[in-house]
Amino acid sequence: FPELALWTEAICVTEDVSQNSSVQREENVVEWETAREIYEECTAKLQTPQFRAQELMKKFNINSIRTSHYPPDPTLITLADLMGFYIIDEADIETHGAGDIKTPYDNCIISHDLKWEGRYVDRVSRMVCRDRNHPSITMWSLGNEAWGYNCQDSCYDYIKNSGSKIPVHYESVIHTKRFAYDVISEMYPEQGNVAKYGAQTAKDKRYHEKPYFMCEYVHAMGVGPGSLEDYFDIFMSHDIFMGGCIWEWADHSVKHDK
């Protein structure tokens, strides 16, 4: 998208004149107007289902997208850069159901087996190398419901050793002794428990040590969701809360011609 480069360049010009306040005011008007025109021209050329979906999200005050459960089409992230979304970029790692291959059931059978370490790191590294220069990336996700932490530890180390300072989340680790990486991440917690985390009255004091992110809540498939206002009241009550992501934006379905 060459137009996107032009749009970015137009924004940067406003920073170049920041040392001269008498000029800055006038130049900002000109360059931001130019940027707006280029943005409109650019988005007119991107009238795709993906753009319309993200435009609709904006209209409903959604400001973050978790790319469940794999790195998305790059267009989504490019549009997020332009439109102002926070992106939680998720690696294509999930072992849901793999515990059935062992008796007794063991969710961690793959993630705790370092024979899979290279496969895990390969998927995370490809995601990071592809998307790391996008300003909309605000968190990396080490996958979804893959349980365990041995292979994820190696993925975390890879991200940090690559120079990325972007926080890392991974929900399944909360069920292990590792508990959390850079943020505490949890799915579908009870409101009463979440309120205790903010008030720092939870029995498990680890909940008080890092920002708290609900990577999935108020399940919105079928007849859901509910209690949104109650959750938001909790989100706004303490700085520890980062908010959360509703599962899911669009219910899966099959398109019928009739």
CSV table of C-alpha atoms in Angstrom, one decimal:
chain,number,residue,atom,x,y,z
A,1,PHE,CA,0.0,0.0,0.0
A,2,PRO,CA,2.1,3.0,-1.2
A,3,GLU,CA,-0.6,5.3,0.0
A,4,LEU,CA,-0.1,4.2,3.6
A,5,ALA,CA,3.5,5.3,3.4
A,6,LEU,CA,2.4,8.7,2.2
A,7,TRP,CA,0.0,9.0,5.1
A,8,THR,CA,2.6,8.2,7.6
A,9,GLU,CA,5.0,10.7,6.0
A,10,ALA,CA,2.4,13.4,6.3
A,11,ILE,CA,2.0,12.8,10.0
A,12,CYS,CA,5.8,12.9,10.6
A,13,VAL,CA,6.1,16.3,9.0
A,14,THR,CA,4.2,17.8,11.9
A,15,GLU,CA,6.9,16.6,14.3
A,16,ASP,CA,9.7,18.2,12.2
A,17,VAL,CA,8.4,21.7,12.9
A,18,SER,CA,7.7,21.2,16.6
A,19,GLN,CA,10.7,23.4,17.7
A,20,ASN,CA,9.1,26.4,16.2
A,21,SER,CA,5.8,26.9,18.0
A,22,SER,CA,4.7,29.9,15.9
A,23,VAL,CA,5.0,27.7,12.8
A,24,GLN,CA,3.8,24.5,14.4
A,25,ARG,CA,0.2,25.7,14.7
A,26,GLU,CA,-0.2,26.6,11.1
A,27,GLU,CA,1.8,23.6,9.8
A,28,ASN,CA,-0.1,21.2,11.9
A,29,VAL,CA,-3.4,22.3,10.4
A,30,VAL,CA,-2.0,21.9,6.9
A,31,GLU,CA,-0.3,18.6,7.4
A,32,TRP,CA,-3.1,17.0,9.4
A,33,GLU,CA,-5.6,18.1,6.8
A,34,THR,CA,-3.3,16.5,4.2
A,35,ALA,CA,-3.1,13.4,6.3
A,36,ARG,CA,-6.9,13.2,6.6
A,37,GLU,CA,-7.3,13.6,2.8
A,38,ILE,CA,-4.7,10.9,2.2
A,39,TYR,CA,-6.4,8.6,4.8
A,40,GLU,CA,-9.8,9.0,3.1
A,41,GLU,CA,-8.2,8.3,-0.3
A,42,CYS,CA,-6.4,5.3,1.1
A,43,THR,CA,-9.4,3.8,2.9
A,44,ALA,CA,-11.6,4.3,-0.2
A,45,LYS,CA,-9.2,1.9,-2.0
A,46,LEU,CA,-9.5,-0.5,0.9
A,47,GLN,CA,-13.2,-1.0,0.9
A,48,THR,CA,-12.9,-4.7,1.8
A,49,PRO,CA,-15.0,-6.8,4.2
A,50,GLN,CA,-12.0,-6.5,6.6
A,51,PHE,CA,-12.1,-2.7,6.5
A,52,ARG,CA,-15.8,-2.6,6.9
A,53,ALA,CA,-15.6,-4.9,9.9
A,54,GLN,CA,-13.0,-2.7,11.6
A,55,GLU,CA,-14.9,0.4,10.7
A,56,LEU,CA,-17.9,-1.0,12.4
A,57,MET,CA,-15.8,-1.9,15.5
A,58,LYS,CA,-14.8,1.8,15.7
A,59,LYS,CA,-18.4,3.0,15.5
A,60,PHE,CA,-19.2,0.8,18.5
A,61,ASN,CA,-16.2,2.1,20.6
A,62,ILE,CA,-14.2,-1.1,20.3
A,63,ASN,CA,-10.5,-0.2,20.6
A,64,SER,CA,-8.7,-3.5,20.8
A,65,ILE,CA,-8.5,-6.7,18.8
A,66,ARG,CA,-7.1,-10.0,20.0
A,67,THR,CA,-6.3,-12.0,16.8
A,68,SER,CA,-7.7,-15.2,18.0
A,69,HIS,CA,-6.2,-17.7,17.5
A,70,TYR,CA,-3.4,-17.0,15.0
A,71,PRO,CA,-1.7,-14.0,13.3
A,72,PRO,CA,-4.2,-12.4,11.1
A,73,ASP,CA,-4.1,-11.2,7.5
A,74,PRO,CA,-1.5,-8.4,7.4
A,75,THR,CA,-4.2,-6.1,6.2
A,76,LEU,CA,-6.0,-6.2,9.5
A,77,ILE,CA,-2.8,-4.9,11.3
A,78,THR,CA,-2.1,-2.3,8.7
A,79,LEU,CA,-5.7,-1.0,9.1
A,80,ALA,CA,-5.2,-1.1,12.9
A,81,ASP,CA,-2.2,1.2,12.5
A,82,LEU,CA,-4.3,3.7,10.6
A,83,MET,CA,-7.5,3.4,12.5
A,84,GLY,CA,-6.1,3.3,16.0
A,85,PHE,CA,-6.7,-0.2,17.4
A,86,TYR,CA,-4.6,-1.9,20.0
A,87,ILE,CA,-3.6,-5.4,18.7
A,88,ILE,CA,-2.9,-8.5,20.8
A,89,ASP,CA,-1.1,-10.5,18.1
A,90,GLU,CA,-1.6,-14.2,18.8
A,91,ALA,CA,0.7,-17.1,17.8
A,92,ASP,CA,-0.9,-20.1,16.0
A,93,ILE,CA,-0.5,-22.5,18.9
A,94,GLU,CA,-3.3,-24.4,20.5
A,95,THR,CA,-3.3,-28.0,21.9
A,96,HIS,CA,-6.9,-28.1,23.0
A,97,GLY,CA,-8.0,-31.7,23.5
A,98,ALA,CA,-4.5,-33.2,23.2
A,99,GLY,CA,-4.7,-34.4,26.8
A,100,ASP,CA,-7.0,-37.2,25.6
A,101,ILE,CA,-4.1,-39.1,24.2
A,102,LYS,CA,-2.8,-39.8,27.7
A,103,THR,CA,-4.3,-41.5,30.7
A,104,PRO,CA,-4.9,-39.9,33.0
A,105,TYR,CA,-5.9,-36.8,31.1
A,106,ASP,CA,-3.0,-34.3,30.8
A,107,ASN,CA,-3.5,-30.9,29.2
A,108,CYS,CA,0.2,-30.1,29.3
A,109,ILE,CA,1.4,-33.2,27.4
A,110,ILE,CA,2.7,-31.2,24.4
A,111,SER,CA,3.6,-27.8,25.9
A,112,HIS,CA,5.7,-29.5,28.6
A,113,ASP,CA,7.5,-31.7,26.1
A,114,LEU,CA,10.6,-29.8,24.9
A,115,LYS,CA,10.7,-32.0,21.8
A,116,TRP,CA,8.1,-29.5,20.6
A,117,GLU,CA,10.1,-26.5,21.6
A,118,GLY,CA,11.4,-25.7,18.0
A,119,ARG,CA,7.9,-25.9,16.6
A,120,TYR,CA,6.6,-23.5,19.2
A,121,VAL,CA,9.4,-21.0,18.8
A,122,ASP,CA,9.2,-21.2,15.0
A,123,ARG,CA,5.5,-20.0,15.0
A,124,VAL,CA,6.2,-17.3,17.5
A,125,SER,CA,9.3,-16.0,15.7
A,126,ARG,CA,7.5,-15.8,12.4
A,127,MET,CA,4.7,-13.8,14.0
A,128,VAL,CA,7.1,-11.4,15.7
A,129,CYS,CA,9.4,-10.9,12.7
A,130,ARG,CA,6.4,-10.2,10.4
A,131,ASP,CA,4.6,-7.8,12.7
A,132,ARG,CA,7.1,-6.2,15.0
A,133,ASN,CA,7.3,-2.9,13.1
A,134,HIS,CA,3.6,-2.2,13.4
A,135,PRO,CA,2.8,0.5,16.0
A,136,SER,CA,-0.6,-1.1,16.7
A,137,ILE,CA,1.0,-4.2,18.3
A,138,THR,CA,0.6,-3.7,22.0
A,139,MET,CA,0.9,-7.3,23.3
A,140,TRP,CA,2.2,-10.6,22.0
A,141,SER,CA,0.2,-13.7,22.8
A,142,LEU,CA,1.9,-17.1,23.0
A,143,GLY,CA,-1.2,-18.9,21.8
A,144,ASN,CA,-4.5,-20.1,23.1
A,145,GLU,CA,-5.4,-22.9,25.4
A,146,ALA,CA,-2.2,-24.8,24.9
A,147,TRP,CA,-1.6,-25.2,28.7
A,148,GLY,CA,1.8,-25.8,30.1
A,149,TYR,CA,4.8,-23.5,30.1
A,150,ASN,CA,8.0,-25.3,29.2
A,151,CYS,CA,7.8,-24.6,25.4
A,152,GLN,CA,6.2,-21.2,26.1
A,153,ASP,CA,9.1,-20.2,28.3
A,154,SER,CA,11.4,-20.6,25.3
A,155,CYS,CA,9.0,-18.5,23.2
A,156,TYR,CA,9.0,-15.8,25.8
A,157,ASP,CA,12.8,-15.8,25.9
A,158,TYR,CA,13.0,-15.6,22.2
A,159,ILE,CA,10.7,-12.5,22.2
A,160,LYS,CA,12.7,-10.8,24.9
A,161,ASN,CA,16.1,-11.7,23.3
A,162,SER,CA,14.9,-10.3,20.0
A,163,GLY,CA,14.8,-6.9,21.5
A,164,SER,CA,11.0,-6.5,21.7
A,165,LYS,CA,9.8,-4.6,24.8
A,166,ILE,CA,6.2,-5.3,24.0
A,167,PRO,CA,4.4,-7.1,26.9
A,168,VAL,CA,3.7,-10.9,26.5
A,169,HIS,CA,0.5,-12.6,27.7
A,170,TYR,CA,-0.5,-16.2,27.7
A,171,GLU,CA,-3.7,-17.2,29.6
A,172,SER,CA,-3.1,-21.0,30.1
A,173,VAL,CA,-0.1,-20.4,32.2
A,174,ILE,CA,-2.3,-19.1,35.0
A,175,HIS,CA,-3.3,-22.7,35.7
A,176,THR,CA,0.4,-23.6,36.4
A,177,LYS,CA,3.0,-22.6,38.9
A,178,ARG,CA,4.4,-20.1,36.3
A,179,PHE,CA,1.1,-18.1,36.7
A,180,ALA,CA,1.8,-15.2,34.4
A,181,TYR,CA,4.4,-13.6,32.1
A,182,ASP,CA,4.3,-9.8,31.7
A,183,VAL,CA,0.6,-9.5,32.5
A,184,ILE,CA,-1.9,-11.7,34.3
A,185,SER,CA,-4.3,-13.1,31.8
A,186,GLU,CA,-7.5,-15.0,32.6
A,187,MET,CA,-10.6,-16.2,30.8
A,188,TYR,CA,-14.2,-15.9,32.1
A,189,PRO,CA,-13.4,-15.1,35.8
A,190,GLU,CA,-16.3,-14.4,38.2
A,191,GLN,CA,-16.9,-10.7,38.8
A,192,GLY,CA,-16.6,-11.1,42.6
A,193,ASN,CA,-13.1,-12.5,42.2
A,194,VAL,CA,-12.0,-9.8,39.7
A,195,ALA,CA,-13.2,-7.0,42.1
A,196,LYS,CA,-11.0,-8.6,44.8
A,197,TYR,CA,-8.0,-8.4,42.5
A,198,GLY,CA,-8.4,-4.7,42.0
A,199,ALA,CA,-9.1,-4.1,45.7
A,200,GLN,CA,-6.0,-6.2,46.5
A,201,THR,CA,-8.0,-8.5,48.8
A,202,ALA,CA,-7.6,-11.7,46.9
A,203,LYS,CA,-6.2,-14.7,48.9
A,204,ASP,CA,-3.7,-15.3,46.1
A,205,LYS,CA,-1.4,-12.3,46.4
A,206,ARG,CA,0.1,-12.9,42.9
A,207,TYR,CA,-3.0,-11.2,41.5
A,208,HIS,CA,-1.8,-8.0,43.0
A,209,GLU,CA,1.6,-7.9,41.3
A,210,LYS,CA,0.9,-7.3,37.6
A,211,PRO,CA,-1.7,-5.7,35.3
A,212,TYR,CA,-4.7,-7.9,34.8
A,213,PHE,CA,-6.1,-8.7,31.4
A,214,MET,CA,-9.3,-10.7,30.6
A,215,CYS,CA,-8.4,-12.1,27.2
A,216,GLU,CA,-11.9,-13.7,26.9
A,217,TYR,CA,-15.1,-12.8,28.8
A,218,VAL,CA,-18.9,-12.5,28.4
A,219,HIS,CA,-19.1,-15.3,25.8
A,220,ALA,CA,-21.1,-13.8,22.9
A,221,MET,CA,-22.0,-16.9,20.9
A,222,GLY,CA,-25.6,-17.9,20.8
A,223,VAL,CA,-27.6,-16.2,23.5
A,224,GLY,CA,-24.7,-14.4,25.2
A,225,PRO,CA,-23.3,-12.1,26.4
A,226,GLY,CA,-24.3,-10.5,29.7
A,227,SER,CA,-23.3,-8.3,32.6
A,228,LEU,CA,-21.2,-6.0,30.4
A,229,GLU,CA,-21.9,-3.0,32.4
A,230,ASP,CA,-21.0,-4.8,35.6
A,231,TYR,CA,-17.6,-5.8,34.2
A,232,PHE,CA,-16.9,-2.3,32.9
A,233,ASP,CA,-17.6,-0.8,36.3
A,234,ILE,CA,-14.9,-3.1,37.7
A,235,PHE,CA,-12.5,-2.3,34.8
A,236,MET,CA,-12.8,1.4,35.7
A,237,SER,CA,-12.4,1.0,39.4
A,238,HIS,CA,-8.7,0.3,39.6
A,239,ASP,CA,-5.6,0.9,37.4
A,240,ILE,CA,-4.6,-2.7,37.5
A,241,PHE,CA,-7.3,-3.6,35.0
A,242,MET,CA,-6.5,-3.6,31.3
A,243,GLY,CA,-10.0,-4.5,30.1
A,244,GLY,CA,-10.8,-7.5,28.1
A,245,CYS,CA,-11.8,-9.1,24.8
A,246,ILE,CA,-15.2,-10.5,24.1
A,247,TRP,CA,-15.5,-13.9,22.4
A,248,GLU,CA,-16.3,-13.3,19.7
A,249,TRP,CA,-16.7,-10.5,17.1
A,250,ALA,CA,-18.7,-12.6,14.6
A,251,ASP,CA,-20.3,-15.9,15.2
A,252,HIS,CA,-19.1,-18.7,12.9
A,253,SER,CA,-21.7,-19.6,10.3
A,254,VAL,CA,-22.1,-21.0,6.8
A,255,LYS,CA,-23.2,-18.7,4.0
A,256,HIS,CA,-26.3,-19.8,2.2
A,257,ASP,CA,-27.4,-18.4,-1.1
A,258,LYS,CA,-31.0,-18.5,-0.2
